[in-house]
């Protein structure tokens, strides 16, 4: 059983093994797509293959749409060369259900795969053709939040971005510069409408994409490298829109256990590829069953009826509320709490932590007791039901191989949003008292304890990547288990840092509690466990 056009001709062999196959005429859909593409997506990674591509397939299967997806990869061309093309664009979506069942779907909605590479003249010429055409309605993106960045941490333009702004659209070489050059081609073709839809997991993602496009348009126009009017085109939402979206679906790294299941079925050539850029990709994607994609309904050139595939269309204000509900209350804070303490207690799976009574109570307390009273209710999704699903279905799913070590990455960049917004909500509410918060300060103390790089058994462990490690770890290195004299003064500059926590914890009245918790967590070996048990009892 080979995952390509030839191998899938034997449909019976696949169906006997429980695979759901594309139910549409792929040859005809491919012809339609190449003649009149409507949807192009940038970023050929796992979330796209598991979510957007599968949503498109549902519509194709039902005959609701008659064109498929074109995917373009602008960061790691090896994904196209070594994964998409050898498998004729097909991939296998393995949905991991909490009851242990696997759903296996061959996704064939991706009918054209291109490298966003100016040196690949054939592919770039095709991209130019697509962006020039009348049929294109939307360009969507999953290129990670970093993909939209034009500047470094100090605010200076990144070297490749600065070079692109000097060279102009005909020679742009950075990822976002190349996208801007394609948008300029669409402008030259008659100022044709287009929705530029970021579907990356970051707040106000549409604005991040808009800011990048507008910056290039302004620079090129000012330097005479683009026609006067291009910047106005980019900034006219009646011509080019940049909707906000909220996406939520966990797609961990391809699992060895899932690979073994597929191999046992007889699927060949399943070996994952690790590219020169360290992308880890396989012919299959394993993902959780739950998925949410909420989109601001702003499409000047029309759009596919994706609501029929379960996507939710609404206004910008509501998208923002959904984002806040998820990121500030009902999912992300719980993940961060479990990640920090999971690393300290030696867990290697988030799902395993939910079998730990104290850790489960910690997550439930942060969600139900401290978060829900001030949650932003978006109206279109019920916060309590969303939280119920997170705590009872999603996080405990033993078949989701997500790790606390992965989620602990960049924690310093997450605390202000994931917990600081709740603290601010308590401060704003005259009927609430910040002193009611007990578990959020415990997470802050746990994170500081984590930064010591020593687990609850007193053994060193590797900290996950974080841009603040070089600043914070030298402070924590001056504290050791059982010896916390003077820790409060050492920690003061950290606890006062609004950029880290969203508020000055001293001004919020929470710093003393964090320090007290920290002293208990660092009292010696086993102190993390004892402290958790004490405050979650």
Coordinates of C-alpha atoms in Angstrom, one line a residue:
X1 CA 0.0 0.0 0.0
X2 CA 1.8 3.1 -1.3
X3 CA 0.6 6.6 -0.5
X4 CA 0.4 8.0 -4.1
X5 CA -1.9 8.1 -7.1
X6 CA -0.8 4.6 -8.2
X7 CA -1.0 3.0 -4.8
X8 CA -4.5 4.4 -4.1
X9 CA -5.9 2.9 -7.2
X10 CA -6.4 -0.3 -5.2
X11 CA -9.1 1.4 -3.0
X12 CA -10.3 -2.0 -1.6
X13 CA -7.0 -2.7 0.0
X14 CA -7.0 0.6 1.9
X15 CA -10.7 0.4 2.8
X16 CA -10.3 -3.1 4.2
X17 CA -7.8 -1.7 6.6
X18 CA -10.2 1.0 7.8
X19 CA -9.0 4.0 5.8
X20 CA -11.4 6.7 4.6
X21 CA -10.5 7.7 1.1
X22 CA -11.2 10.8 -0.9
X23 CA -14.7 10.5 -2.4
X24 CA -14.3 13.0 -5.2
X25 CA -12.8 12.9 -8.7
X26 CA -9.3 14.1 -7.9
X27 CA -8.2 14.3 -11.5
X28 CA -11.1 16.6 -12.4
X29 CA -10.5 18.7 -9.2
X30 CA -6.9 19.0 -10.0
X31 CA -7.7 20.3 -13.5
X32 CA -10.2 22.8 -12.1
X33 CA -7.7 24.0 -9.5
X34 CA -5.0 24.6 -12.0
X35 CA -7.4 26.4 -14.3
X36 CA -9.0 28.6 -11.6
X37 CA -7.4 28.3 -8.2
X38 CA -9.5 29.8 -5.3
X39 CA -7.5 29.0 -2.2
X40 CA -3.8 29.0 -1.7
X41 CA -2.1 28.2 1.6
X42 CA 1.4 29.2 2.8
X43 CA 3.0 26.7 5.2
X44 CA 3.0 23.0 4.4
X45 CA 3.2 21.8 8.0
X46 CA 1.2 19.4 10.2
X47 CA -1.5 21.7 11.4
X48 CA -2.4 22.6 7.8
X49 CA -2.5 18.9 6.7
X50 CA -4.5 17.9 9.7
X51 CA -7.0 20.8 9.7
X52 CA -7.5 23.0 6.7
X53 CA -6.7 20.3 4.2
X54 CA -9.2 18.0 5.8
X55 CA -11.8 20.7 6.0
X56 CA -11.4 21.2 2.2
X57 CA -11.7 17.5 1.6
X58 CA -15.0 17.3 3.4
X59 CA -16.4 20.0 1.1
X60 CA -15.0 18.2 -1.9
X61 CA -16.5 14.9 -0.8
X62 CA -19.9 16.6 -0.5
X63 CA -19.6 18.3 -3.9
X64 CA -19.9 21.7 -2.2
X65 CA -16.7 22.9 -3.9
X66 CA -15.0 21.8 -7.1
X67 CA -11.4 23.1 -6.6
X68 CA -8.8 21.9 -4.2
X69 CA -5.9 23.4 -2.4
X70 CA -2.6 24.8 -3.6
X71 CA 0.1 24.8 -0.9
X72 CA 3.2 26.9 -1.0
X73 CA 6.2 26.4 1.3
X74 CA 8.5 29.4 1.7
X75 CA 10.7 28.3 4.6
X76 CA 11.7 24.7 4.1
X77 CA 11.5 23.6 0.5
X78 CA 12.4 20.1 1.4
X79 CA 8.9 19.5 2.6
X80 CA 7.7 19.9 -0.9
X81 CA 10.5 18.0 -2.5
X82 CA 10.7 15.1 -0.1
X83 CA 7.2 14.7 1.2
X84 CA 4.5 16.3 -0.9
X85 CA 5.7 15.4 -4.4
X86 CA 6.7 11.8 -3.7
X87 CA 3.3 11.2 -2.3
X88 CA 1.4 13.2 -5.0
X89 CA 0.2 15.6 -2.4
X90 CA -1.6 12.9 -0.3
X91 CA -1.2 12.5 3.4
X92 CA -2.7 10.3 6.1
X93 CA -4.6 12.0 9.0
X94 CA -4.7 9.8 12.1
X95 CA -7.2 11.2 14.6
X96 CA -6.3 10.0 18.1
X97 CA -9.5 9.6 20.2
X98 CA -9.6 9.6 23.9
X99 CA -11.1 6.2 24.0
X100 CA -8.1 4.8 22.2
X101 CA -9.7 4.4 18.7
X102 CA -7.9 5.7 15.6
X103 CA -9.6 7.3 12.7
X104 CA -7.5 7.0 9.5
X105 CA -8.2 9.4 6.6
X106 CA -6.3 9.7 3.4
X107 CA -6.4 13.4 2.6
X108 CA -6.2 14.3 -1.1
X109 CA -7.4 17.9 -1.2
X110 CA -3.9 19.2 -1.8
X111 CA -3.6 19.0 -5.5
X112 CA -0.7 21.4 -6.2
X113 CA 2.5 21.9 -4.1
X114 CA 4.9 24.7 -4.8
X115 CA 8.1 26.1 -3.4
X116 CA 7.9 29.8 -2.7
X117 CA 11.4 30.1 -4.0
X118 CA 12.4 32.7 -6.5
X119 CA 15.2 30.6 -7.8
X120 CA 12.7 27.9 -8.7
X121 CA 11.5 29.7 -11.7
X122 CA 8.8 27.1 -12.6
X123 CA 7.2 27.2 -9.2
X124 CA 7.5 31.0 -8.8
X125 CA 6.1 31.6 -12.2
X126 CA 3.1 29.5 -11.3
X127 CA 2.6 31.5 -8.1
X128 CA 2.7 34.6 -10.1
X129 CA 0.0 33.2 -12.4
X130 CA -2.1 32.3 -9.4
X131 CA -1.9 35.7 -7.8
X132 CA -2.7 37.4 -11.2
X133 CA -5.9 35.4 -11.7
X134 CA -9.5 36.5 -11.2
X135 CA -10.4 33.3 -9.4
X136 CA -8.2 33.5 -6.3
X137 CA -10.3 34.3 -3.2
X138 CA -8.1 33.6 -0.2
X139 CA -4.5 33.1 0.7
X140 CA -4.2 31.5 4.2
X141 CA -1.1 31.1 6.3
X142 CA 0.3 28.8 9.0
X143 CA 3.9 30.0 9.1
X144 CA 4.2 30.5 12.9
X145 CA 4.2 33.8 14.7
X146 CA 7.9 34.4 13.9
X147 CA 7.1 34.3 10.2
X148 CA 5.5 37.7 10.3
X149 CA 8.4 39.4 12.2
X150 CA 10.3 42.1 10.3
X151 CA 12.5 43.2 13.2
X152 CA 14.8 41.6 15.8
X153 CA 14.4 41.8 19.6
X154 CA 16.0 45.3 19.5
X155 CA 13.6 46.6 16.9
X156 CA 16.1 46.7 14.0
X157 CA 15.0 45.3 10.7
X158 CA 16.1 41.8 10.1
X159 CA 18.9 41.7 7.5
X160 CA 16.9 39.9 4.8
X161 CA 13.9 42.2 5.3
X162 CA 16.1 45.3 5.1
X163 CA 17.7 44.0 1.9
X164 CA 14.2 43.3 0.4
X165 CA 13.0 46.8 1.2
X166 CA 16.0 48.1 -0.8
X167 CA 15.8 45.6 -3.7
X168 CA 12.0 45.9 -4.3
X169 CA 9.4 43.3 -5.1
X170 CA 11.2 41.9 -8.2
X171 CA 14.1 40.6 -6.1
X172 CA 12.5 40.0 -2.6
X173 CA 14.0 36.9 -1.0
X174 CA 12.7 36.8 2.6
X175 CA 9.5 34.8 3.2
X176 CA 7.3 37.7 4.0
X177 CA 8.9 39.8 1.3
X178 CA 8.1 37.2 -1.3
X179 CA 4.5 37.1 -0.2
X180 CA 4.4 40.9 -0.4
X181 CA 5.8 40.7 -3.9
X182 CA 3.0 38.3 -4.9
X183 CA 0.4 40.7 -3.5
X184 CA 2.0 43.5 -5.6
X185 CA 1.6 41.3 -8.7
X186 CA -2.1 41.0 -7.8
X187 CA -2.2 44.8 -7.5
X188 CA -0.6 45.2 -11.0
X189 CA -3.1 42.7 -12.4
X190 CA -5.9 45.1 -11.7
X191 CA -6.1 45.6 -7.9
X192 CA -8.0 42.3 -7.6
X193 CA -9.6 41.5 -4.3
X194 CA -8.1 39.0 -1.9
X195 CA -8.4 37.8 1.7
X196 CA -5.0 37.3 3.4
X197 CA -5.9 35.0 6.3
X198 CA -3.4 34.2 9.0
X199 CA -4.4 31.0 10.7
X200 CA -1.5 30.9 13.0
X201 CA -1.9 30.4 16.8
X202 CA -1.2 33.9 17.9
X203 CA -3.4 36.8 19.0
X204 CA -4.6 39.4 16.5
X205 CA -2.8 37.3 13.8
X206 CA -4.5 39.2 10.9
X207 CA -3.0 42.5 12.2
X208 CA 0.5 40.9 12.3
X209 CA 0.2 39.9 8.7
X210 CA -1.3 43.3 7.7
X211 CA 1.5 45.2 9.4
X212 CA 4.1 43.2 7.5
X213 CA 2.4 43.7 4.2
X214 CA 1.8 47.4 4.8
X215 CA 5.5 47.9 5.9
X216 CA 6.7 46.5 2.6
X217 CA 4.2 48.4 0.5
X218 CA 5.1 51.7 2.2
X219 CA 8.8 51.1 1.9
X220 CA 8.7 50.1 -1.8
X221 CA 6.4 52.9 -2.7
X222 CA 8.5 55.5 -0.9
X223 CA 11.6 54.3 -2.7
X224 CA 9.9 54.3 -6.1
X225 CA 10.2 50.5 -6.3
X226 CA 6.4 50.0 -6.5
X227 CA 3.8 52.0 -8.2
X228 CA 2.0 54.7 -6.3
X229 CA -1.2 53.2 -5.1
X230 CA 0.1 49.9 -3.9
X231 CA 0.1 50.9 -0.3
X232 CA -3.5 52.2 -0.6
X233 CA -4.5 48.9 -2.1
X234 CA -3.0 46.9 0.8
X235 CA -4.7 49.2 3.3
X236 CA -8.1 49.1 1.6
X237 CA -10.1 46.3 3.4
X238 CA -12.6 46.4 0.5
X239 CA -9.8 45.1 -1.7
X240 CA -7.4 43.3 0.6
X241 CA -8.6 42.0 4.0
X242 CA -6.6 40.6 6.9
X243 CA -9.2 38.8 9.0
X244 CA -8.4 37.8 12.6
X245 CA -8.7 34.1 13.4
X246 CA -8.5 31.7 16.4
X247 CA -7.2 28.2 15.7
X248 CA -7.1 25.4 18.2
X249 CA -6.0 21.9 17.4
X250 CA -3.1 19.9 18.8
X251 CA -0.9 18.2 16.2
X252 CA 2.2 16.8 17.9
X253 CA 5.2 15.5 16.2
X254 CA 4.5 12.3 14.2
X255 CA 4.3 9.5 16.7
X256 CA 6.4 6.3 16.4
X257 CA 3.5 4.3 17.8
X258 CA 1.2 5.6 15.0
X259 CA 3.8 4.9 12.4
X260 CA 3.9 1.3 13.7
X261 CA 0.1 0.9 13.4
X262 CA 0.2 2.2 9.8
X263 CA 3.1 -0.1 8.9
X264 CA 1.2 -3.1 10.3
X265 CA -1.6 -2.1 8.0
X266 CA 0.8 -2.5 5.1
X267 CA 1.4 1.2 4.3
X268 CA 4.9 1.6 2.8
X269 CA 7.6 4.3 2.9
X270 CA 6.4 5.8 6.2
X271 CA 9.9 6.9 7.4
X272 CA 9.8 10.5 8.6
X273 CA 12.1 13.1 7.0
X274 CA 14.2 15.4 9.1
X275 CA 15.2 18.2 6.8
X276 CA 18.4 20.3 6.8
X277 CA 16.3 23.0 8.6
X278 CA 15.4 20.4 11.3
X279 CA 11.8 20.1 10.2
X280 CA 10.4 16.8 11.3
X281 CA 7.7 15.6 8.9
X282 CA 6.2 12.3 7.9
X283 CA 3.6 11.0 5.3
X284 CA 1.1 11.0 8.2
X285 CA -0.1 13.5 10.8
X286 CA -1.4 12.4 14.2
X287 CA -3.8 14.9 15.8
X288 CA -6.5 15.2 18.4
X289 CA -10.2 15.0 17.5
X290 CA -11.2 18.4 18.9
X291 CA -10.7 21.4 16.6
X292 CA -11.8 25.0 16.5
X293 CA -11.2 27.6 13.8
X294 CA -13.1 30.9 14.3
X295 CA -12.6 33.4 11.5
X296 CA -13.6 37.1 11.0
X297 CA -15.9 37.0 8.0
X298 CA -14.2 39.6 5.8
X299 CA -13.6 38.3 2.3
X300 CA -13.8 40.9 -0.4
X301 CA -13.6 38.4 -3.2
X302 CA -15.9 35.8 -1.7
X303 CA -14.9 32.5 0.0
X304 CA -15.6 28.8 0.1
X305 CA -18.5 27.8 2.4
X306 CA -16.2 26.5 5.1
X307 CA -18.9 26.8 7.7
X308 CA -20.2 23.6 6.2
X309 CA -16.9 21.9 7.3
X310 CA -17.3 23.1 10.9
X311 CA -15.4 26.4 10.8
X312 CA -17.1 29.4 12.5
X313 CA -17.4 32.8 10.9
X314 CA -18.2 35.8 13.0
X315 CA -17.0 39.4 13.5
X316 CA -13.6 40.6 14.7
X317 CA -14.7 41.5 18.2
X318 CA -16.0 37.9 18.8
X319 CA -12.8 36.4 17.4
X320 CA -10.9 38.4 20.0
X321 CA -13.2 37.2 22.8
X322 CA -12.7 33.5 21.7
X323 CA -9.0 34.0 21.6
X324 CA -9.0 35.5 25.1
X325 CA -11.2 32.7 26.4
X326 CA -8.8 30.1 25.2
X327 CA -5.4 31.8 25.8
X328 CA -6.2 33.5 29.1
X329 CA -8.5 31.0 30.8
X330 CA -9.6 27.8 29.4
X331 CA -6.6 26.1 27.8
X332 CA -3.2 27.8 27.6
X333 CA -2.9 28.6 31.3
X334 CA -3.6 25.0 32.2
X335 CA -1.0 23.8 29.7
X336 CA 1.6 26.1 31.1
X337 CA 0.9 25.1 34.7
X338 CA 1.2 21.4 33.8
X339 CA 4.3 22.0 31.8
X340 CA 6.2 23.7 34.6
X341 CA 5.3 21.2 37.3
X342 CA 5.5 18.2 34.9
X343 CA 9.2 19.0 34.2
X344 CA 9.9 19.3 37.9
X345 CA 8.2 16.0 38.7
X346 CA 9.7 14.1 35.8
X347 CA 6.7 13.6 33.6
X348 CA 7.2 13.1 29.8
X349 CA 3.5 13.3 28.8
X350 CA 1.0 15.9 29.6
X351 CA -1.7 13.3 29.5
X352 CA 0.1 11.4 32.2
X353 CA -0.1 14.4 34.5
X354 CA -3.8 14.3 34.6
X355 CA -3.6 11.0 36.5
X356 CA -1.8 12.8 39.2
X357 CA -4.4 14.0 41.7
X358 CA -2.5 17.2 42.7
X359 CA -1.7 18.2 39.2
X360 CA -5.3 17.6 38.0
X361 CA -6.6 19.7 40.9
X362 CA -4.1 22.4 40.1
X363 CA -5.4 22.6 36.5
X364 CA -9.1 22.4 37.5
X365 CA -8.6 25.1 40.2
X366 CA -6.9 27.5 37.8
X367 CA -9.6 26.9 35.2
X368 CA -12.9 26.6 37.2
X369 CA -12.1 28.5 40.4
X370 CA -9.8 31.3 39.4
X371 CA -10.3 31.7 35.6
X372 CA -14.0 31.2 34.9
X373 CA -15.3 33.9 37.3
X374 CA -13.7 36.6 35.1
X375 CA -13.7 34.7 31.7
X376 CA -14.4 36.6 28.5
X377 CA -17.6 34.9 27.2
X378 CA -17.5 35.1 23.4
X379 CA -21.1 33.9 23.1
X380 CA -20.5 31.5 20.2
X381 CA -18.6 29.0 22.3
X382 CA -19.6 28.3 25.9
X383 CA -16.5 28.7 28.2
X384 CA -17.5 26.1 30.7
X385 CA -18.2 23.5 28.1
X386 CA -14.9 24.4 26.3
X387 CA -13.1 24.0 29.7
X388 CA -14.9 20.7 30.4
X389 CA -13.7 19.4 27.1
X390 CA -10.1 20.5 27.7
X391 CA -10.0 18.9 31.2
X392 CA -11.9 15.8 30.6
X393 CA -11.2 14.9 26.9
X394 CA -8.3 16.8 25.4
X395 CA -5.5 17.0 28.0
X396 CA -6.1 13.5 29.5
X397 CA -6.1 11.9 26.1
X398 CA -3.4 9.2 26.5
X399 CA -2.9 8.9 22.8
X400 CA -1.8 12.5 22.3
X401 CA 2.0 12.3 22.7
X402 CA 2.5 16.0 23.8
X403 CA 5.2 16.7 26.4
X404 CA 5.6 19.2 29.2
X405 CA 9.0 19.9 27.9
X406 CA 7.6 21.1 24.5
X407 CA 4.9 23.2 26.1
X408 CA 7.5 24.8 28.6
X409 CA 9.2 26.4 25.6
X410 CA 9.2 30.2 25.8
X411 CA 7.3 30.3 29.1
X412 CA 8.7 33.8 29.8
X413 CA 6.8 35.0 26.8
X414 CA 3.5 33.5 27.7
X415 CA 2.9 34.3 31.4
X416 CA 1.7 37.8 30.9
X417 CA -1.1 36.7 28.6
X418 CA -1.9 33.4 30.1
X419 CA -2.1 34.6 33.7
X420 CA -1.6 38.3 33.8
X421 CA -4.9 39.1 32.0
X422 CA -6.8 37.2 34.8
X423 CA -5.0 39.2 37.4
X424 CA -5.9 42.4 35.7
X425 CA -9.6 41.2 35.5
X426 CA -9.6 40.7 39.2
X427 CA -8.1 44.2 39.7
X428 CA -10.8 45.8 37.5
X429 CA -13.7 44.0 39.1
X430 CA -15.0 45.8 42.3
X431 CA -16.5 42.5 43.5
X432 CA -13.2 40.6 43.2
X433 CA -10.1 40.6 45.3
X434 CA -6.7 39.6 43.9
X435 CA -5.9 38.0 47.2
X436 CA -8.5 35.3 46.2
X437 CA -5.9 34.0 43.7
X438 CA -4.0 31.1 45.2
X439 CA -3.0 28.8 42.4
X440 CA -1.8 31.3 39.8
X441 CA 0.8 32.6 42.2
X442 CA 1.8 29.0 42.8
X443 CA 2.4 28.6 39.1
X444 CA 4.7 31.7 39.1
X445 CA 6.6 30.2 42.1
X446 CA 6.8 26.9 40.3
X447 CA 8.2 28.5 37.2
X448 CA 10.9 30.2 39.2
X449 CA 11.7 26.9 40.9
X450 CA 11.8 25.3 37.4
X451 CA 14.4 27.9 36.3
X452 CA 16.8 26.4 38.8
X453 CA 17.1 23.5 36.4
X454 CA 16.9 21.0 39.3
X455 CA 14.0 18.5 39.6
X456 CA 12.2 17.5 42.7
X457 CA 14.7 14.7 43.3
X458 CA 17.5 17.2 43.3
X459 CA 18.7 16.0 39.8
X460 CA 19.6 18.5 37.1
X461 CA 17.4 18.6 33.9
X462 CA 17.5 20.5 30.7
X463 CA 15.4 23.6 30.5
X464 CA 13.3 24.1 27.4
X465 CA 14.4 27.0 25.0
X466 CA 13.4 30.4 26.2
X467 CA 14.8 33.8 25.2
X468 CA 15.0 34.9 28.9
X469 CA 17.1 32.1 30.2
X470 CA 20.3 34.0 30.0
X471 CA 18.8 36.8 32.0
X472 CA 16.9 34.8 34.6
X473 CA 19.0 31.6 35.2
X474 CA 22.0 33.5 36.7
X475 CA 19.7 34.9 39.4
X476 CA 18.1 31.5 40.2
X477 CA 21.6 29.9 40.2
X478 CA 22.3 31.8 43.4
X479 CA 19.7 29.8 45.2
X480 CA 19.9 26.1 46.1
X481 CA 17.6 23.6 47.6
X482 CA 17.3 24.1 51.4
X483 CA 19.2 27.4 51.2
X484 CA 16.8 30.2 50.4
X485 CA 18.1 33.0 52.6
X486 CA 17.9 36.3 50.7
X487 CA 15.8 34.8 47.9
X488 CA 13.1 37.4 48.3
X489 CA 15.5 40.2 47.5
X490 CA 17.1 38.3 44.6
X491 CA 13.7 37.7 43.1
X492 CA 12.4 41.2 43.5
X493 CA 13.5 42.6 40.2
X494 CA 11.9 39.6 38.5
X495 CA 8.6 39.9 40.3
X496 CA 8.4 43.6 39.5
X497 CA 8.8 42.9 35.8
X498 CA 5.4 43.7 34.2
X499 CA 6.7 42.3 30.9
X500 CA 7.0 38.9 32.5
X501 CA 3.8 38.7 34.5
X502 CA 1.6 41.3 32.9
X503 CA 1.6 43.2 36.2
X504 CA 4.1 44.3 38.8
X505 CA 3.4 41.5 41.3
X506 CA 4.3 43.7 44.3
X507 CA 1.8 46.4 43.2
X508 CA -0.8 43.6 42.6
X509 CA -0.2 42.3 46.2
X510 CA 0.9 38.9 45.0
X511 CA 4.7 39.0 45.3
X512 CA 4.8 37.9 49.0
X513 CA 2.6 34.9 48.3
X514 CA 4.9 33.9 45.3
X515 CA 8.0 34.3 47.5
X516 CA 6.4 32.2 50.3
X517 CA 5.4 29.5 47.8
X518 CA 8.9 29.6 46.3
X519 CA 10.5 29.1 49.8
X520 CA 8.3 26.0 50.3
X521 CA 9.1 24.6 46.8
X522 CA 12.8 24.9 47.4
X523 CA 12.9 23.6 51.0
X524 CA 14.7 20.4 49.8
X525 CA 14.1 17.2 47.8
X526 CA 10.5 16.3 47.5
X527 CA 9.4 19.9 48.4
X528 CA 7.6 20.4 45.1
X529 CA 5.4 17.4 45.7
X530 CA 4.7 18.3 49.3
X531 CA 3.8 21.9 48.3
X532 CA 1.5 20.8 45.5
X533 CA -0.3 18.3 47.7
X534 CA -0.7 21.0 50.4
X535 CA -2.2 23.7 48.3
X536 CA -4.4 21.5 46.1
X537 CA -5.8 19.4 48.9

